[in-house]
Amino acid sequence: MEKDNFELVNCNVSVSTSLARRIRKASIAEQNGSEARHALLFAAGHKPGEVEQLRSQVLELSMVIEKGEADLELIKSKADQHKSDLTEARLKLKDLKLAKKQIASLSLSLSRSLTFDGLPEEAAEMIRKVSEDISTGNDPHDVLLAAAGYDNGTVEDAISMAQKLKSTVANIEAELKPFREILRSGGLKAWIVRRAIGL
């Protein structure tokens, strides 16, 4: 700010010595070209632009706090969901334990009610083992497969092979369909096909 752009006035106020020094300092800064606001801030011990910088920092910190609060809400929501999932899992575990106890009890009752009269000793022993294995909580499906001399892998392989064979048979059926239709139709084409395949 240039000197000739403003009018100097005398301001008679009673202030402390410390404040008077700061006012004189502000006056000198203003006369050297600083705006009045900057001159007062300079006299108060602040650098030019420091307030704006602090405001910018406050704004940035406010944004960080807002983001932190949003993240905290998300974490709380996830924690509540995990808590709900944990409660549900505990209930399922409780039900599973109860079911296993019931299976064990039923298996025990079954083993006590089974009669082996007339059965070969080997068959009776196998039934006893199956009953005991199921009563201890093992998967009945796996126990029965093992008793029959199979495992899940073998059964899965057999099922897979059967499905492949089924698919192959379907493909062969599709390829033979035109020839069957020709044979059913009779006539010259049917006679030629029969001769070709030796019928």
Short mmCIF file of C-alpha atoms in Angstrom, two decimals:
data_model
loop_
_atom_site.label_atom_id
_atom_site.label_comp_id
_atom_site.label_asym_id
_atom_site.label_seq_id
_atom_site.Cartn_x
_atom_site.Cartn_y
_atom_site.Cartn_z
CA MET A 1 0.00 0.00 0.00
CA GLU A 2 1.39 3.43 -0.98
CA LYS A 3 1.59 6.25 1.59
CA ASP A 4 -0.39 8.67 -0.52
CA ASN A 5 -3.31 6.25 -0.81
CA PHE A 6 -4.44 6.72 2.76
CA GLU A 7 -4.71 9.51 5.27
CA LEU A 8 -2.85 9.30 8.57
CA VAL A 9 -4.87 10.14 11.66
CA ASN A 10 -3.95 10.53 15.29
CA CYS A 11 -5.66 8.09 17.62
CA ASN A 12 -5.37 8.99 21.29
CA VAL A 13 -6.15 5.96 23.45
CA SER A 14 -4.80 4.85 26.79
CA VAL A 15 -3.12 1.46 26.50
CA SER A 16 -0.41 -0.49 28.26
CA THR A 17 3.21 -0.08 27.29
CA SER A 18 3.25 -3.55 25.72
CA LEU A 19 0.17 -2.83 23.60
CA ALA A 20 1.52 0.61 22.66
CA ARG A 21 4.68 -1.06 21.31
CA ARG A 22 2.57 -3.44 19.22
CA ILE A 23 0.43 -0.57 17.91
CA ARG A 24 3.59 1.35 16.90
CA LYS A 25 4.89 -1.81 15.23
CA ALA A 26 1.61 -2.17 13.32
CA SER A 27 1.75 1.51 12.34
CA ILE A 28 5.26 1.11 10.93
CA ALA A 29 4.21 -2.00 9.01
CA GLU A 30 1.21 -0.15 7.56
CA GLN A 31 3.35 2.81 6.54
CA ASN A 32 5.73 0.35 4.82
CA GLY A 33 2.91 -0.89 2.60
CA SER A 34 1.14 -3.65 4.57
CA GLU A 35 -2.62 -3.71 4.71
CA ALA A 36 -4.08 -2.75 8.05
CA ARG A 37 -5.20 -6.30 8.78
CA HIS A 38 -1.77 -7.73 7.95
CA ALA A 39 -0.08 -4.97 9.91
CA LEU A 40 -2.12 -5.84 13.02
CA LEU A 41 -1.39 -9.56 12.61
CA PHE A 42 2.31 -8.79 12.15
CA ALA A 43 2.26 -6.69 15.34
CA ALA A 44 0.55 -9.58 17.13
CA GLY A 45 3.46 -11.86 16.15
CA HIS A 46 1.95 -13.63 13.14
CA LYS A 47 3.56 -13.91 9.72
CA PRO A 48 1.67 -12.74 6.62
CA GLY A 49 -0.60 -15.50 5.33
CA GLU A 50 -0.24 -17.52 8.54
CA VAL A 51 -3.94 -17.20 9.41
CA GLU A 52 -4.97 -18.33 5.92
CA GLN A 53 -2.53 -21.21 6.22
CA LEU A 54 -4.01 -22.16 9.60
CA ARG A 55 -7.52 -21.94 8.16
CA SER A 56 -6.46 -24.23 5.32
CA GLN A 57 -4.96 -26.66 7.81
CA VAL A 58 -8.15 -26.55 9.89
CA LEU A 59 -10.17 -27.29 6.75
CA GLU A 60 -7.88 -30.20 5.83
CA LEU A 61 -8.04 -31.54 9.37
CA SER A 62 -11.83 -31.23 9.32
CA MET A 63 -11.93 -33.28 6.12
CA VAL A 64 -9.59 -35.86 7.68
CA ILE A 65 -11.82 -36.02 10.76
CA GLU A 66 -14.94 -36.43 8.60
CA LYS A 67 -13.27 -39.24 6.66
CA GLY A 68 -12.11 -40.81 9.91
CA GLU A 69 -15.65 -40.66 11.28
CA ALA A 70 -17.00 -42.23 8.08
CA ASP A 71 -14.35 -44.97 8.28
CA LEU A 72 -15.20 -45.51 11.95
CA GLU A 73 -18.89 -45.88 11.09
CA LEU A 74 -17.97 -48.42 8.39
CA ILE A 75 -15.76 -50.33 10.85
CA LYS A 76 -18.58 -50.27 13.43
CA SER A 77 -21.02 -51.55 10.81
CA LYS A 78 -18.63 -54.37 9.84
CA ALA A 79 -18.03 -55.17 13.51
CA ASP A 80 -21.80 -55.38 14.09
CA GLN A 81 -22.13 -57.67 11.06
CA HIS A 82 -19.29 -59.88 12.31
CA LYS A 83 -20.90 -59.95 15.73
CA SER A 84 -24.19 -61.01 14.16
CA ASP A 85 -22.42 -63.67 12.06
CA LEU A 86 -20.59 -64.94 15.14
CA THR A 87 -23.85 -65.18 17.08
CA GLU A 88 -25.45 -67.07 14.20
CA ALA A 89 -22.44 -69.39 13.93
CA ARG A 90 -22.58 -70.09 17.67
CA LEU A 91 -26.27 -70.95 17.41
CA LYS A 92 -25.56 -73.27 14.48
CA LEU A 93 -22.71 -74.89 16.41
CA LYS A 94 -25.03 -75.38 19.36
CA ASP A 95 -27.64 -76.97 17.05
CA LEU A 96 -24.94 -79.15 15.49
CA LYS A 97 -23.74 -80.36 18.89
CA LEU A 98 -27.32 -81.13 19.86
CA ALA A 99 -27.88 -82.99 16.57
CA LYS A 100 -24.69 -85.02 17.12
CA LYS A 101 -25.86 -85.95 20.62
CA GLN A 102 -29.23 -87.01 19.21
CA ILE A 103 -27.53 -89.06 16.47
CA ALA A 104 -25.28 -90.70 19.06
CA SER A 105 -28.27 -91.47 21.25
CA LEU A 106 -30.29 -92.85 18.33
CA SER A 107 -27.32 -94.87 17.11
CA LEU A 108 -26.85 -96.33 20.57
CA SER A 109 -30.53 -97.20 20.76
CA LEU A 110 -30.33 -98.72 17.30
CA SER A 111 -27.26 -100.76 18.13
CA ARG A 112 -29.00 -102.08 21.25
CA SER A 113 -32.15 -102.91 19.32
CA LEU A 114 -30.34 -104.71 16.49
CA THR A 115 -30.46 -108.47 16.52
CA PHE A 116 -27.81 -110.44 14.73
CA ASP A 117 -29.46 -113.86 14.89
CA GLY A 118 -28.87 -115.74 11.68
CA LEU A 119 -26.32 -113.21 10.35
CA PRO A 120 -22.77 -114.25 9.55
CA GLU A 121 -20.28 -113.02 12.17
CA GLU A 122 -18.52 -110.83 9.58
CA ALA A 123 -21.78 -109.05 8.64
CA ALA A 124 -22.75 -108.59 12.29
CA GLU A 125 -19.34 -107.11 13.07
CA MET A 126 -19.62 -104.72 10.13
CA ILE A 127 -23.05 -103.53 11.32
CA ARG A 128 -21.72 -103.01 14.84
CA LYS A 129 -18.76 -100.97 13.51
CA VAL A 130 -21.00 -98.82 11.30
CA SER A 131 -23.33 -98.18 14.23
CA GLU A 132 -20.43 -97.22 16.53
CA ASP A 133 -18.81 -94.95 13.94
CA ILE A 134 -22.07 -93.07 13.34
CA SER A 135 -22.76 -92.82 17.08
CA THR A 136 -19.37 -91.11 17.62
CA GLY A 137 -20.39 -88.32 15.23
CA ASN A 138 -18.85 -89.46 11.94
CA ASP A 139 -20.68 -88.65 8.71
CA PRO A 140 -23.10 -91.57 8.02
CA HIS A 141 -22.50 -91.21 4.26
CA ASP A 142 -18.72 -91.64 4.67
CA VAL A 143 -19.14 -94.46 7.22
CA LEU A 144 -21.44 -96.47 4.95
CA LEU A 145 -19.17 -95.97 1.93
CA ALA A 146 -16.15 -97.10 3.95
CA ALA A 147 -18.06 -100.17 5.18
CA ALA A 148 -18.80 -101.06 1.56
CA GLY A 149 -15.12 -100.68 0.71
CA TYR A 150 -15.33 -97.34 -1.08
CA ASP A 151 -14.40 -93.74 -0.41
CA ASN A 152 -15.80 -90.44 -1.66
CA GLY A 153 -13.06 -90.08 -4.27
CA THR A 154 -13.79 -93.48 -5.81
CA VAL A 155 -17.53 -92.79 -5.90
CA GLU A 156 -17.02 -89.34 -7.41
CA ASP A 157 -14.72 -90.84 -10.08
CA ALA A 158 -17.32 -93.49 -10.89
CA ILE A 159 -20.09 -90.88 -11.15
CA SER A 160 -17.89 -88.72 -13.37
CA MET A 161 -17.08 -91.71 -15.61
CA ALA A 162 -20.78 -92.63 -15.80
CA GLN A 163 -21.65 -89.08 -16.83
CA LYS A 164 -18.96 -89.14 -19.54
CA LEU A 165 -20.26 -92.49 -20.82
CA LYS A 166 -23.80 -91.13 -20.79
CA SER A 167 -22.64 -88.15 -22.83
CA THR A 168 -20.77 -90.44 -25.28
CA VAL A 169 -23.85 -92.64 -25.69
CA ALA A 170 -25.98 -89.54 -26.34
CA ASN A 171 -23.51 -88.41 -29.02
CA ILE A 172 -23.54 -91.87 -30.67
CA GLU A 173 -27.34 -91.91 -30.54
CA ALA A 174 -27.40 -88.51 -32.24
CA GLU A 175 -25.03 -89.75 -34.96
CA LEU A 176 -27.05 -92.95 -35.54
CA LYS A 177 -30.41 -91.19 -35.66
CA PRO A 178 -30.25 -90.37 -39.43
CA PHE A 179 -29.34 -94.00 -40.28
CA ARG A 180 -32.22 -95.33 -38.17
CA GLU A 181 -34.62 -93.02 -39.93
CA ILE A 182 -33.31 -94.23 -43.32
CA LEU A 183 -33.68 -97.88 -42.24
CA ARG A 184 -37.24 -97.24 -41.03
CA SER A 185 -38.15 -95.48 -44.29
CA GLY A 186 -37.40 -98.50 -46.49
CA GLY A 187 -36.61 -98.04 -50.15
CA LEU A 188 -33.30 -97.85 -51.98
CA LYS A 189 -31.45 -95.86 -49.32
CA ALA A 190 -32.42 -98.37 -46.64
CA TRP A 191 -31.28 -101.25 -48.85
CA ILE A 192 -27.88 -99.53 -49.45
CA VAL A 193 -27.38 -98.82 -45.70
CA ARG A 194 -28.24 -102.44 -44.83
CA ARG A 195 -25.73 -103.72 -47.37
CA ALA A 196 -23.08 -101.28 -46.08
CA ILE A 197 -23.42 -102.41 -42.48
CA GLY A 198 -23.88 -106.08 -43.37
CA LEU A 199 -27.53 -106.56 -42.37
#
